């Protein structure tokens, strides 16, 4: 059904899309003196600040690679021999490495050398990785090992061969509403289990999510959980993690995946919160059809 839009709504949509795509917003040119839009504009500014806090990191020097790495340029990190750099995220660098003890190739995520961990953060890291290793979910790539060596935190997993969602966007030009709804449900399932052990993702971005031939999303790492200690690590008997920030980022991820979306992003997060609670309670099938229809309207 066609809906007439008004200038105020169009302005908010353009702002939300700019933030989701990583475009800097000149807030000096955005008027927020309208009582009807002031609160939404304020929330969007807060969200942009949160996203930039995790993205605006200093650049690192590129790692020089040879086309065919040989033994003379292998680096050692703990039990692993690093072969070559294959990617970089907001917090770390991804390498192809050799696990000599297991006799197999793995994908290794190393903390960026210009963002080392302090003593307290190192303790948090080890505790968080232990919690993460307890999660068994098809959309979470299982951790083969983790550790701290030469003041660099690292996690390694079986080789990642699937393309990232960001790469999929380049090939497909955008994902369908059905794809986005499926992604949302899978990601919500992972977030529920992470939150239950006191972990927040805080960096649900397209380059950090991979998709298989069967259109199943998979996570490699846990985002920016090292910024501060999750409540469950301070008091393991009473985990208390607010899912709001992760669900807000999931809303913007879905907008990004749609590309041509003209939906109401400010209503996506409450819709995701509702489904999150239903999945968490185990009472999800009875209301799923209504939720899918609502998501289709918003996307």
Coordinates of C-alpha atoms in Angstrom, one line a residue:
X1 CA 0.0 0.0 0.0
X2 CA 1.4 3.4 -1.0
X3 CA 1.9 5.9 1.9
X4 CA 2.2 9.6 1.4
X5 CA 5.3 10.9 3.1
X6 CA 5.9 14.4 4.5
X7 CA 9.1 16.5 4.5
X8 CA 9.7 15.8 8.2
X9 CA 9.6 12.1 7.7
X10 CA 11.8 12.3 4.6
X11 CA 14.4 14.4 6.6
X12 CA 14.6 11.8 9.3
X13 CA 14.9 8.9 6.8
X14 CA 17.7 10.7 5.0
X15 CA 19.5 11.2 8.3
X16 CA 19.1 7.6 9.4
X17 CA 20.3 6.3 6.0
X18 CA 23.4 8.6 6.1
X19 CA 24.3 7.3 9.6
X20 CA 23.7 3.6 8.5
X21 CA 26.0 4.1 5.5
X22 CA 28.7 5.8 7.5
X23 CA 28.3 9.2 5.9
X24 CA 29.2 12.1 8.2
X25 CA 26.2 14.3 9.1
X26 CA 26.6 18.1 9.3
X27 CA 24.4 18.6 12.4
X28 CA 24.8 22.4 12.2
X29 CA 22.6 22.3 9.1
X30 CA 20.0 20.0 10.7
X31 CA 17.2 22.0 12.5
X32 CA 15.9 20.2 15.5
X33 CA 13.6 23.0 16.8
X34 CA 10.5 21.2 15.6
X35 CA 8.9 19.6 18.7
X36 CA 7.7 16.6 16.6
X37 CA 11.2 15.7 15.4
X38 CA 13.5 17.1 18.1
X39 CA 13.6 13.9 20.1
X40 CA 14.2 11.7 17.1
X41 CA 17.0 14.0 15.8
X42 CA 18.6 13.9 19.3
X43 CA 18.5 10.1 19.3
X44 CA 20.1 9.9 15.9
X45 CA 22.9 12.2 17.0
X46 CA 23.5 10.0 20.0
X47 CA 23.6 6.9 17.8
X48 CA 26.0 8.4 15.3
X49 CA 28.3 9.3 18.3
X50 CA 28.2 5.7 19.5
X51 CA 29.0 4.3 16.1
X52 CA 31.9 6.8 15.5
X53 CA 33.3 5.9 19.0
X54 CA 34.0 2.4 17.6
X55 CA 35.0 3.4 14.1
X56 CA 37.2 6.4 14.5
X57 CA 40.4 4.6 15.3
X58 CA 43.9 5.6 14.1
X59 CA 45.1 4.0 10.9
X60 CA 47.8 1.4 11.1
X61 CA 50.5 0.8 8.6
X62 CA 49.6 -1.8 6.0
X63 CA 51.2 -5.2 6.3
X64 CA 53.4 -6.0 3.3
X65 CA 52.5 -9.4 1.8
X66 CA 54.0 -11.5 -0.9
X67 CA 51.8 -13.2 -3.4
X68 CA 53.1 -16.6 -2.4
X69 CA 54.2 -16.5 1.2
X70 CA 57.1 -18.7 2.1
X71 CA 58.8 -19.7 5.4
X72 CA 61.1 -16.6 5.3
X73 CA 58.2 -14.2 6.0
X74 CA 56.1 -16.2 8.5
X75 CA 55.5 -14.6 11.9
X76 CA 55.0 -16.3 15.1
X77 CA 52.1 -15.5 17.5
X78 CA 51.8 -17.9 20.4
X79 CA 51.2 -21.3 19.0
X80 CA 50.4 -20.1 15.5
X81 CA 52.5 -19.3 12.4
X82 CA 51.0 -16.3 10.6
X83 CA 51.0 -16.7 6.8
X84 CA 49.4 -13.5 5.5
X85 CA 46.9 -10.8 6.3
X86 CA 43.5 -11.3 4.8
X87 CA 41.4 -8.5 6.3
X88 CA 41.0 -5.8 8.9
X89 CA 38.1 -4.9 11.2
X90 CA 37.5 -2.0 13.6
X91 CA 39.3 -3.6 16.5
X92 CA 41.6 -6.1 14.9
X93 CA 43.4 -7.6 11.9
X94 CA 42.5 -11.0 10.3
X95 CA 45.3 -13.4 9.3
X96 CA 45.6 -16.8 7.7
X97 CA 47.7 -18.8 10.1
X98 CA 48.9 -22.3 10.7
X99 CA 48.1 -24.2 13.8
X100 CA 51.2 -26.5 13.9
X101 CA 49.9 -28.5 16.9
X102 CA 46.6 -29.3 15.2
X103 CA 48.2 -29.5 11.8
X104 CA 45.6 -27.2 10.1
X105 CA 45.1 -23.7 8.7
X106 CA 43.0 -21.3 10.8
X107 CA 41.7 -17.7 10.6
X108 CA 43.3 -15.6 13.4
X109 CA 41.9 -12.3 14.6
X110 CA 44.5 -10.2 16.4
X111 CA 43.9 -7.0 18.4
X112 CA 45.3 -4.0 16.6
X113 CA 48.9 -3.3 17.7
X114 CA 48.1 0.4 18.2
X115 CA 45.3 -0.5 20.6
X116 CA 46.9 -2.8 23.2
X117 CA 45.1 -4.0 26.3
X118 CA 45.9 -2.9 29.8
X119 CA 46.2 -5.4 32.6
X120 CA 42.6 -5.1 33.6
X121 CA 41.4 -5.3 30.0
X122 CA 43.5 -8.4 29.5
X123 CA 41.7 -10.0 32.4
X124 CA 38.3 -9.0 30.9
X125 CA 39.4 -10.4 27.6
X126 CA 40.3 -13.9 28.9
X127 CA 37.0 -14.0 31.0
X128 CA 34.9 -12.9 28.0
X129 CA 36.5 -15.4 25.6
X130 CA 35.8 -18.2 28.2
X131 CA 32.2 -17.1 28.3
X132 CA 32.0 -16.8 24.5
X133 CA 33.4 -20.3 24.1
X134 CA 30.4 -21.7 26.0
X135 CA 28.0 -20.5 23.3
X136 CA 26.9 -23.1 20.8
X137 CA 24.9 -21.5 18.0
X138 CA 24.9 -22.2 14.3
X139 CA 25.3 -18.5 13.5
X140 CA 28.3 -18.0 15.8
X141 CA 31.6 -19.3 14.3
X142 CA 33.1 -21.6 17.0
X143 CA 36.3 -20.4 18.7
X144 CA 39.2 -22.9 18.3
X145 CA 41.4 -21.0 20.7
X146 CA 42.3 -17.7 22.2
X147 CA 45.2 -16.1 24.1
X148 CA 47.5 -13.1 24.9
X149 CA 50.9 -13.0 23.4
X150 CA 53.3 -10.1 23.0
X151 CA 50.6 -7.9 24.5
X152 CA 48.2 -8.7 21.6
X153 CA 44.9 -10.5 22.2
X154 CA 44.0 -13.1 19.7
X155 CA 41.1 -15.4 18.7
X156 CA 41.4 -18.2 16.1
X157 CA 38.7 -20.1 14.3
X158 CA 38.4 -22.6 11.4
X159 CA 39.1 -20.9 8.0
X160 CA 36.4 -18.5 6.9
X161 CA 35.5 -19.1 3.3
X162 CA 32.1 -17.4 3.1
X163 CA 31.9 -13.8 1.8
X164 CA 31.0 -11.0 4.1
X165 CA 27.6 -9.4 4.0
X166 CA 29.3 -6.2 2.8
X167 CA 30.8 -8.1 -0.2
X168 CA 27.3 -9.6 -0.8
X169 CA 25.9 -6.0 -1.1
X170 CA 28.4 -5.2 -3.8
X171 CA 27.4 -8.3 -5.8
X172 CA 23.7 -8.2 -5.2
X173 CA 23.1 -4.5 -4.8
X174 CA 21.0 -5.1 -1.7
X175 CA 19.2 -7.9 0.1
X176 CA 15.5 -8.7 -0.2
X177 CA 13.0 -8.1 2.7
X178 CA 12.9 -11.9 3.2
X179 CA 16.7 -12.1 3.5
X180 CA 16.8 -9.3 6.0
X181 CA 14.0 -10.8 8.2
X182 CA 15.9 -14.2 8.1
X183 CA 19.2 -12.5 9.0
X184 CA 17.4 -10.6 11.8
X185 CA 16.0 -13.7 13.4
X186 CA 19.4 -15.5 13.3
X187 CA 21.3 -12.6 14.7
X188 CA 18.7 -12.1 17.5
X189 CA 19.3 -15.7 18.4
X190 CA 23.0 -15.2 18.8
X191 CA 22.5 -11.9 20.7
X192 CA 20.2 -13.6 23.2
X193 CA 22.8 -16.2 24.0
X194 CA 25.6 -13.6 24.2
X195 CA 23.6 -11.4 26.5
X196 CA 22.8 -14.3 28.7
X197 CA 26.5 -14.8 29.5
X198 CA 27.0 -11.0 29.9
X199 CA 28.5 -10.2 26.5
X200 CA 27.5 -7.3 24.2
X201 CA 28.5 -7.2 20.5
X202 CA 28.5 -3.4 20.0
X203 CA 29.6 -3.6 16.4
X204 CA 27.0 -5.3 14.2
X205 CA 28.5 -4.2 10.9
X206 CA 28.2 -5.8 7.4
X207 CA 31.9 -6.5 7.1
X208 CA 31.9 -8.5 10.3
X209 CA 29.0 -10.8 9.3
X210 CA 29.4 -13.6 6.8
X211 CA 26.7 -15.4 4.8
X212 CA 26.8 -19.0 3.5
X213 CA 25.4 -20.5 0.3
X214 CA 22.3 -21.2 2.2
X215 CA 21.9 -17.5 3.2
X216 CA 22.8 -18.2 6.8
X217 CA 24.6 -15.4 8.6
X218 CA 27.6 -16.1 10.8
X219 CA 29.6 -14.0 13.2
X220 CA 33.4 -14.1 13.4
X221 CA 34.0 -12.0 16.5
X222 CA 32.2 -10.2 19.3
X223 CA 32.7 -6.5 18.4
X224 CA 33.9 -4.0 21.0
X225 CA 33.1 -5.9 24.2
X226 CA 36.5 -4.9 25.7
X227 CA 35.4 -1.3 26.1
X228 CA 34.2 -2.0 29.6
X229 CA 33.5 -5.1 31.7
X230 CA 30.1 -6.7 31.2
X231 CA 28.0 -6.9 34.3
X232 CA 28.1 -10.7 34.3
X233 CA 31.9 -10.7 34.7
X234 CA 31.6 -8.4 37.7
X235 CA 28.9 -10.5 39.2
X236 CA 28.6 -13.8 37.3
X237 CA 25.6 -15.0 39.3
X238 CA 23.4 -12.1 38.2
X239 CA 24.1 -11.2 34.5
X240 CA 22.5 -7.9 33.7
X241 CA 23.1 -6.7 30.1
X242 CA 20.8 -4.3 28.3
X243 CA 20.3 -5.4 24.7
X244 CA 19.2 -1.9 23.5
X245 CA 22.5 -0.8 21.9
X246 CA 22.9 -4.1 20.0
X247 CA 19.3 -4.0 18.7
X248 CA 19.7 -0.4 17.6
X249 CA 22.8 -1.4 15.6
X250 CA 20.9 -4.3 14.1
X251 CA 18.2 -1.9 13.0
X252 CA 20.7 0.2 11.1
X253 CA 22.4 -3.0 9.7
X254 CA 19.1 -4.0 8.2
X255 CA 18.6 -0.6 6.7
X256 CA 22.1 -0.9 5.2
X257 CA 21.3 -4.3 3.7
X258 CA 18.1 -3.0 2.0
X259 CA 19.9 -0.2 0.3
X260 CA 16.8 1.2 -1.2
X261 CA 14.8 1.1 2.0
X262 CA 12.3 3.9 2.6
X263 CA 11.0 2.3 5.8
X264 CA 10.5 3.7 9.3
X265 CA 13.8 3.0 11.0
X266 CA 12.7 4.6 14.3
X267 CA 10.1 1.8 14.6
X268 CA 12.5 -1.1 13.7
X269 CA 14.2 -1.2 17.1
X270 CA 11.0 -1.7 19.1
X271 CA 9.9 -4.3 16.6
X272 CA 13.2 -6.2 17.1
X273 CA 12.9 -5.8 20.9
X274 CA 9.5 -7.4 20.8
X275 CA 10.8 -10.4 18.8
X276 CA 13.9 -10.6 21.0
X277 CA 11.6 -11.0 24.1
X278 CA 9.5 -13.6 22.3
X279 CA 12.5 -15.7 21.3
X280 CA 13.9 -15.3 24.8
X281 CA 10.7 -16.5 26.5
X282 CA 10.3 -19.5 24.1
X283 CA 6.9 -18.2 23.0
X284 CA 7.9 -17.2 19.4
X285 CA 6.0 -19.4 16.9
X286 CA 2.5 -18.1 17.8
X287 CA 3.4 -14.5 17.1
X288 CA 6.0 -15.0 14.3
X289 CA 3.6 -14.4 11.3
X290 CA 2.5 -11.0 12.8
X291 CA 6.1 -10.0 13.4
X292 CA 7.2 -11.0 9.9
X293 CA 4.4 -8.9 8.4
X294 CA 5.3 -5.9 10.6
X295 CA 9.0 -6.2 9.6
X296 CA 8.0 -6.4 5.9
X297 CA 6.1 -3.1 6.3
X298 CA 9.0 -1.4 8.0
X299 CA 11.6 -2.6 5.5

